[in-house]
PDB file of C-alpha atoms in Angstrom:
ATOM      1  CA  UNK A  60      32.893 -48.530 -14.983  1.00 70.00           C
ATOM      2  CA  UNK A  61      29.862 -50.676 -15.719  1.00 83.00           C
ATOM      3  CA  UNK A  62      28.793 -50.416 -19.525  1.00 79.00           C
ATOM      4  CA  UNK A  63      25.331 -49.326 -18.773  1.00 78.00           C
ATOM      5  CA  UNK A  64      26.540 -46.416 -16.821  1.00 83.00           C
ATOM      6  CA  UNK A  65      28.852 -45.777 -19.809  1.00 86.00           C
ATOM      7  CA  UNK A  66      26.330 -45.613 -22.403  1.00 85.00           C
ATOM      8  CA  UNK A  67      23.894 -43.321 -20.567  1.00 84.00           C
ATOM      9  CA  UNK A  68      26.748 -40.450 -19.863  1.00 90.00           C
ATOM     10  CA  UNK A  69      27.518 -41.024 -23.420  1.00 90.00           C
ATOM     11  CA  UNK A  70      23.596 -40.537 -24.388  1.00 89.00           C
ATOM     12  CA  UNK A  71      23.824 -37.256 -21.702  1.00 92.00           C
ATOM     13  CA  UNK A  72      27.197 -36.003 -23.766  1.00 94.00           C
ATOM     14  CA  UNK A  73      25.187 -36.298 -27.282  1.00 95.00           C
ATOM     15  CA  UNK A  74      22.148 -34.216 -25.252  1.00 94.00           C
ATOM     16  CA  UNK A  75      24.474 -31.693 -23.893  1.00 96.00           C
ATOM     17  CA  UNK A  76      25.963 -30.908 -27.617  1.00 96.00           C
ATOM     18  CA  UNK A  77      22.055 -31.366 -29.404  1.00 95.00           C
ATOM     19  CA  UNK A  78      21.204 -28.521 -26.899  1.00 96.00           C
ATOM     20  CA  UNK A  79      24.686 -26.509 -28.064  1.00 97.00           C
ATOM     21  CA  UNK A  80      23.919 -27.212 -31.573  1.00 96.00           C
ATOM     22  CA  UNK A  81      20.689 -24.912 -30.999  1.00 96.00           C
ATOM     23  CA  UNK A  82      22.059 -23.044 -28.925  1.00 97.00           C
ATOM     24  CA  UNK A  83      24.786 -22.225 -31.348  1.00 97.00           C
ATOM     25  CA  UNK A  84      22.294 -22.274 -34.187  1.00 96.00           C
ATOM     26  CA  UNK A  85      20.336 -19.739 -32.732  1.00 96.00           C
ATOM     27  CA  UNK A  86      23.248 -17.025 -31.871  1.00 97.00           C
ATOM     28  CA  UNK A  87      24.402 -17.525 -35.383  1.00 97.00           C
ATOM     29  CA  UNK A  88      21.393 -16.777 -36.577  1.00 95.00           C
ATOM     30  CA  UNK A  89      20.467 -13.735 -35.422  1.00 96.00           C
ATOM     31  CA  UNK A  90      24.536 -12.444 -35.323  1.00 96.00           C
ATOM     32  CA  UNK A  91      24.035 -13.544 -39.344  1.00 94.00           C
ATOM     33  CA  UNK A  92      20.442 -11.869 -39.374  1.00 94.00           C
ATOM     34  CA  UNK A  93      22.133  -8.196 -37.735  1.00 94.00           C
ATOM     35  CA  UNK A  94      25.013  -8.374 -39.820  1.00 94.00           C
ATOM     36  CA  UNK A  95      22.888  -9.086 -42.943  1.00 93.00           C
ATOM     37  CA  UNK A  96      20.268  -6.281 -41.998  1.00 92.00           C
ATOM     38  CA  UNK A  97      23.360  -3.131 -41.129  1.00 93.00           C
ATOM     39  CA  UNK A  98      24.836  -4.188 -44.489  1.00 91.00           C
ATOM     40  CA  UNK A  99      21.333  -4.022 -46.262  1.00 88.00           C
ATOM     41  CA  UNK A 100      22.219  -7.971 -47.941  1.00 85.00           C
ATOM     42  CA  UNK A 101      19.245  -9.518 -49.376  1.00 82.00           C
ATOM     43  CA  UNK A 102      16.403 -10.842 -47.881  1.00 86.00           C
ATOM     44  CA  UNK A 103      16.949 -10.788 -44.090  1.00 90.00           C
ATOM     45  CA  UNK A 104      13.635 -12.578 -42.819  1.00 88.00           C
ATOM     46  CA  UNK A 105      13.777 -15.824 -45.103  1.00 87.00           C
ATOM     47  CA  UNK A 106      17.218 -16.425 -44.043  1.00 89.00           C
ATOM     48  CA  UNK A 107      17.054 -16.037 -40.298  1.00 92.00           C
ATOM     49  CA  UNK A 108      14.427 -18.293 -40.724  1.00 89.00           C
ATOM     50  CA  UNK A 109      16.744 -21.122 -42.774  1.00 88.00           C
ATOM     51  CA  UNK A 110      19.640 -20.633 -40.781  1.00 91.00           C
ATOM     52  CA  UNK A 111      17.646 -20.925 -37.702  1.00 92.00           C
ATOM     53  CA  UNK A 112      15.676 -23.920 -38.745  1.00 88.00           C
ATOM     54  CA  UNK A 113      19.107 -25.675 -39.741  1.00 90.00           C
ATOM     55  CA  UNK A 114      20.117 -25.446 -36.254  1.00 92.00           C
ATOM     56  CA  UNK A 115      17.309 -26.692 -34.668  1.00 91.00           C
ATOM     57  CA  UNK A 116      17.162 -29.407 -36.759  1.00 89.00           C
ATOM     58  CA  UNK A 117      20.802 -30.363 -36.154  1.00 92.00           C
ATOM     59  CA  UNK A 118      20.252 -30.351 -32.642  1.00 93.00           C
ATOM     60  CA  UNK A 119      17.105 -32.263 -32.517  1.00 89.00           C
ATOM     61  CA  UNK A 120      18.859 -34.736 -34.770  1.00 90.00           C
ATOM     62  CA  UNK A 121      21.459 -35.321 -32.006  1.00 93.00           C
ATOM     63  CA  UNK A 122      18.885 -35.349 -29.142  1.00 90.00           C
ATOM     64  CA  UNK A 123      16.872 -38.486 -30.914  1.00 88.00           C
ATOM     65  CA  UNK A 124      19.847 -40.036 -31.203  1.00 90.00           C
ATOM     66  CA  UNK A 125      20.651 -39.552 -27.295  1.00 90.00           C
ATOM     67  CA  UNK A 126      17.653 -40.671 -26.318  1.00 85.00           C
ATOM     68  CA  UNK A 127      17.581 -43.759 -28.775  1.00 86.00           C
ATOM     69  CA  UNK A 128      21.176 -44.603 -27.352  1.00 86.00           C
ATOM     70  CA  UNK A 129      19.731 -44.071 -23.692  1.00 82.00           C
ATOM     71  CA  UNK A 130      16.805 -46.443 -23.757  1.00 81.00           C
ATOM     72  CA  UNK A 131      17.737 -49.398 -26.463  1.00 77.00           C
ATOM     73  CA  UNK A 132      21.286 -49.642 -24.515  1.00 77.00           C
ATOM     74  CA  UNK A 133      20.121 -49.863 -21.150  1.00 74.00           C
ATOM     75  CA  UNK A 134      18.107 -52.686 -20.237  1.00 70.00           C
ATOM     76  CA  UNK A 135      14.908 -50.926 -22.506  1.00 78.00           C
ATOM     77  CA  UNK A 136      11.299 -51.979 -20.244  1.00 82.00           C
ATOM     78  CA  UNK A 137       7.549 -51.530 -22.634  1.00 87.00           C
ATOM     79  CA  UNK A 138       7.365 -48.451 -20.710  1.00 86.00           C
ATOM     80  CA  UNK A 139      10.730 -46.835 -21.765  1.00 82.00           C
ATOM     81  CA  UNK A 140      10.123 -47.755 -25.633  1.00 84.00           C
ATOM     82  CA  UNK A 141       6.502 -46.291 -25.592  1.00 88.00           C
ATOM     83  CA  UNK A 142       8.257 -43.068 -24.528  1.00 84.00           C
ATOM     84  CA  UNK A 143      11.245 -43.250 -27.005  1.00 84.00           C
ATOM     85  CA  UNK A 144       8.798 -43.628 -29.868  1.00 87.00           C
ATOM     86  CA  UNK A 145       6.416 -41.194 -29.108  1.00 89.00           C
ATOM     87  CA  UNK A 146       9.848 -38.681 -28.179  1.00 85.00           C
ATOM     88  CA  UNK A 147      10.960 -39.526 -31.703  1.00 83.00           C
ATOM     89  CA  UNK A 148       7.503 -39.208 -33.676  1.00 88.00           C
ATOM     90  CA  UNK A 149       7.221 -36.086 -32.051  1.00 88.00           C
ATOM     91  CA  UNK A 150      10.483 -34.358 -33.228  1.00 82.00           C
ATOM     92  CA  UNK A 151      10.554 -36.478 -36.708  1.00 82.00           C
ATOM     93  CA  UNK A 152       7.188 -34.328 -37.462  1.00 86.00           C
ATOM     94  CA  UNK A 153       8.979 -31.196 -36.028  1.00 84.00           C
ATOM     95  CA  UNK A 154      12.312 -32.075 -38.310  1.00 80.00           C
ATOM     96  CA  UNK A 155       9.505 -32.811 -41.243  1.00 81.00           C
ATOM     97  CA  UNK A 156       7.869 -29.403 -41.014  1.00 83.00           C
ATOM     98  CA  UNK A 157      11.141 -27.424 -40.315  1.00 81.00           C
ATOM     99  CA  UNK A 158      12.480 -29.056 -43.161  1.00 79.00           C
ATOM    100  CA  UNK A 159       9.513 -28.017 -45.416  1.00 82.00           C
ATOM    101  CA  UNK A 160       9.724 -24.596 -43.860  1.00 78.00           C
ATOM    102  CA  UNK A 161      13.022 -24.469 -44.878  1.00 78.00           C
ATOM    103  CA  UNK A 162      13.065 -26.364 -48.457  1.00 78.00           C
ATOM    104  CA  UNK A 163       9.298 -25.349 -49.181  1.00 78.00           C
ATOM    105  CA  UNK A 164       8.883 -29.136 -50.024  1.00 76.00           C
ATOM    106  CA  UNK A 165       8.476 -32.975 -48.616  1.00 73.00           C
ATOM    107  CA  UNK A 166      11.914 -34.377 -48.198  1.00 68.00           C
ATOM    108  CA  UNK A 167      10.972 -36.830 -50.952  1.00 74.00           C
ATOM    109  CA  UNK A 168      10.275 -34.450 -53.572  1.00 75.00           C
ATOM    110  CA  UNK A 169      12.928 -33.385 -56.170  1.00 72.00           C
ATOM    111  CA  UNK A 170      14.146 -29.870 -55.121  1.00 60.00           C
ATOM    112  CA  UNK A 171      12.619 -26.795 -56.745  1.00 58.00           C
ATOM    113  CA  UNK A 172      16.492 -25.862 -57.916  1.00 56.00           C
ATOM    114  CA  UNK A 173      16.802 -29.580 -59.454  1.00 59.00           C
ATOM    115  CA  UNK A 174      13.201 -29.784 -61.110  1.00 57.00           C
ATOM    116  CA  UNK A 175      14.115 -26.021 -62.771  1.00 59.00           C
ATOM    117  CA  UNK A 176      17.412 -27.321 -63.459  1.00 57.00           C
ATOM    118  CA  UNK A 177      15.758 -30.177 -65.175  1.00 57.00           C
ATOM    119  CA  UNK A 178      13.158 -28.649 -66.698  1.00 56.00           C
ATOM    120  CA  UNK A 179      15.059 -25.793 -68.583  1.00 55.00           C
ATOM    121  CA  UNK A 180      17.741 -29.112 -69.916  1.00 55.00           C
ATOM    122  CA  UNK A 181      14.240 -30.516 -71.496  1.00 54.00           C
ATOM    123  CA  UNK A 182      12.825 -27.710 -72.949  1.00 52.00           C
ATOM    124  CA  UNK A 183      16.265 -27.199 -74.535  1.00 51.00           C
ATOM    125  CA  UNK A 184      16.072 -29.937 -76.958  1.00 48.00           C
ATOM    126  CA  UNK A 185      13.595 -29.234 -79.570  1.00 47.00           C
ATOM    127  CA  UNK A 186      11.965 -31.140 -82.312  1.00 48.00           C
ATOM    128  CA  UNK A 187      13.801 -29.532 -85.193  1.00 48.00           C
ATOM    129  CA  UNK A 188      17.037 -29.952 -83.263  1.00 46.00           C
ATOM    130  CA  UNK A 189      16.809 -33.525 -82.920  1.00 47.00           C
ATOM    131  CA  UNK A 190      15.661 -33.695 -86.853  1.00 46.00           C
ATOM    132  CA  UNK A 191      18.704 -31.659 -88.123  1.00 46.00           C
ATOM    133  CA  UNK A 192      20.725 -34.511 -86.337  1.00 44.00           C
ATOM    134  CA  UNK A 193      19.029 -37.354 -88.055  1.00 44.00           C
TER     135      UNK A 193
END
C-alpha cells in the first residue's frame, strides 16, 4: 500500500470517529438531559447545553486533526493549504465560542472556580493575623 493512500484512510478513520464523537455527544446529551428532567436533578437546560458543547468540541477537535493529517501528508498544493487554514480558523472560532459558552470565559482566563478559590484564600489572611504572628 502506497503511504499516501495510507495516510488519507487514516485522516478518513479520524473523520469517521470526530463525526461519532458528536454523534455520541449528542445522544448522551439529551439521554442525560431526560433522565435529569424525570428525576427533577438540578438545572436541566445549562447542562444539556455543557454536555452537548463538550461533544461537539471533541469531535471537531478530531476532524481538524483529520483534515490537517489529510493535506500536510499528501503532497499539500497553495490551494489545499488555503483550504486547511481557513477549515481550521473556522472551527478554532467555533471551539473558542463553545468553549466560552461552556466555561463563561476566554480559555486564557483563570476559571471562575479558581479565581473564587483564590480569592476567598486572600481574604483569609488578615492584617491582625499576620501581626499576632510577628
Amino acid at each position: 500500500m502506497e503511504f499516501g493512500t495510507l495516510i488519507t484512510q487514516v485522516g478518513e478513520v479520524i473523520d469517521v470517529l470526530g463525526v461519532v464523537a458528536i454523534v455520541v455527544g449528542v445522544l448522551y446529551a439529551m439521554a442525560d438531559a431526560a433522565i435529569r428532567r424525570l428525576r427533577r436533578l438540578g438545572p436541566v437546560y445549562t447542562r444539556f447545553r455543557r454536555v452537548l458543547g463538550r461533544g461537539i468540541l471533541i469531535g471537531l477537535e478530531l476532524l481538524v486533526a483529520a483534515d490537517i493529517i489529510r493535506t500536510v501528508a499528501v503532497t499539500p498544493t497553495i490551494e489545499s493549504v488555503t483550504v486547511l487554514a481557513l477549515i481550521v480558523v473556522i472551527r478554532t472560532f467555533l471551539s473558542w465560542s463553545l468553549e466560552v459558552e461552556i466555561s463563561g470565559h476566554w480559555p486564557w482566563q483563570k476559571s471562575r472556580a479558581a479565581a473564587t478559590t483564590e480569592d476567598a484564600a486572600t481574604s483569609s489572611v488578615t492584617p491582625t493575623a499576620d501581626a499576632d504572628r510577628a
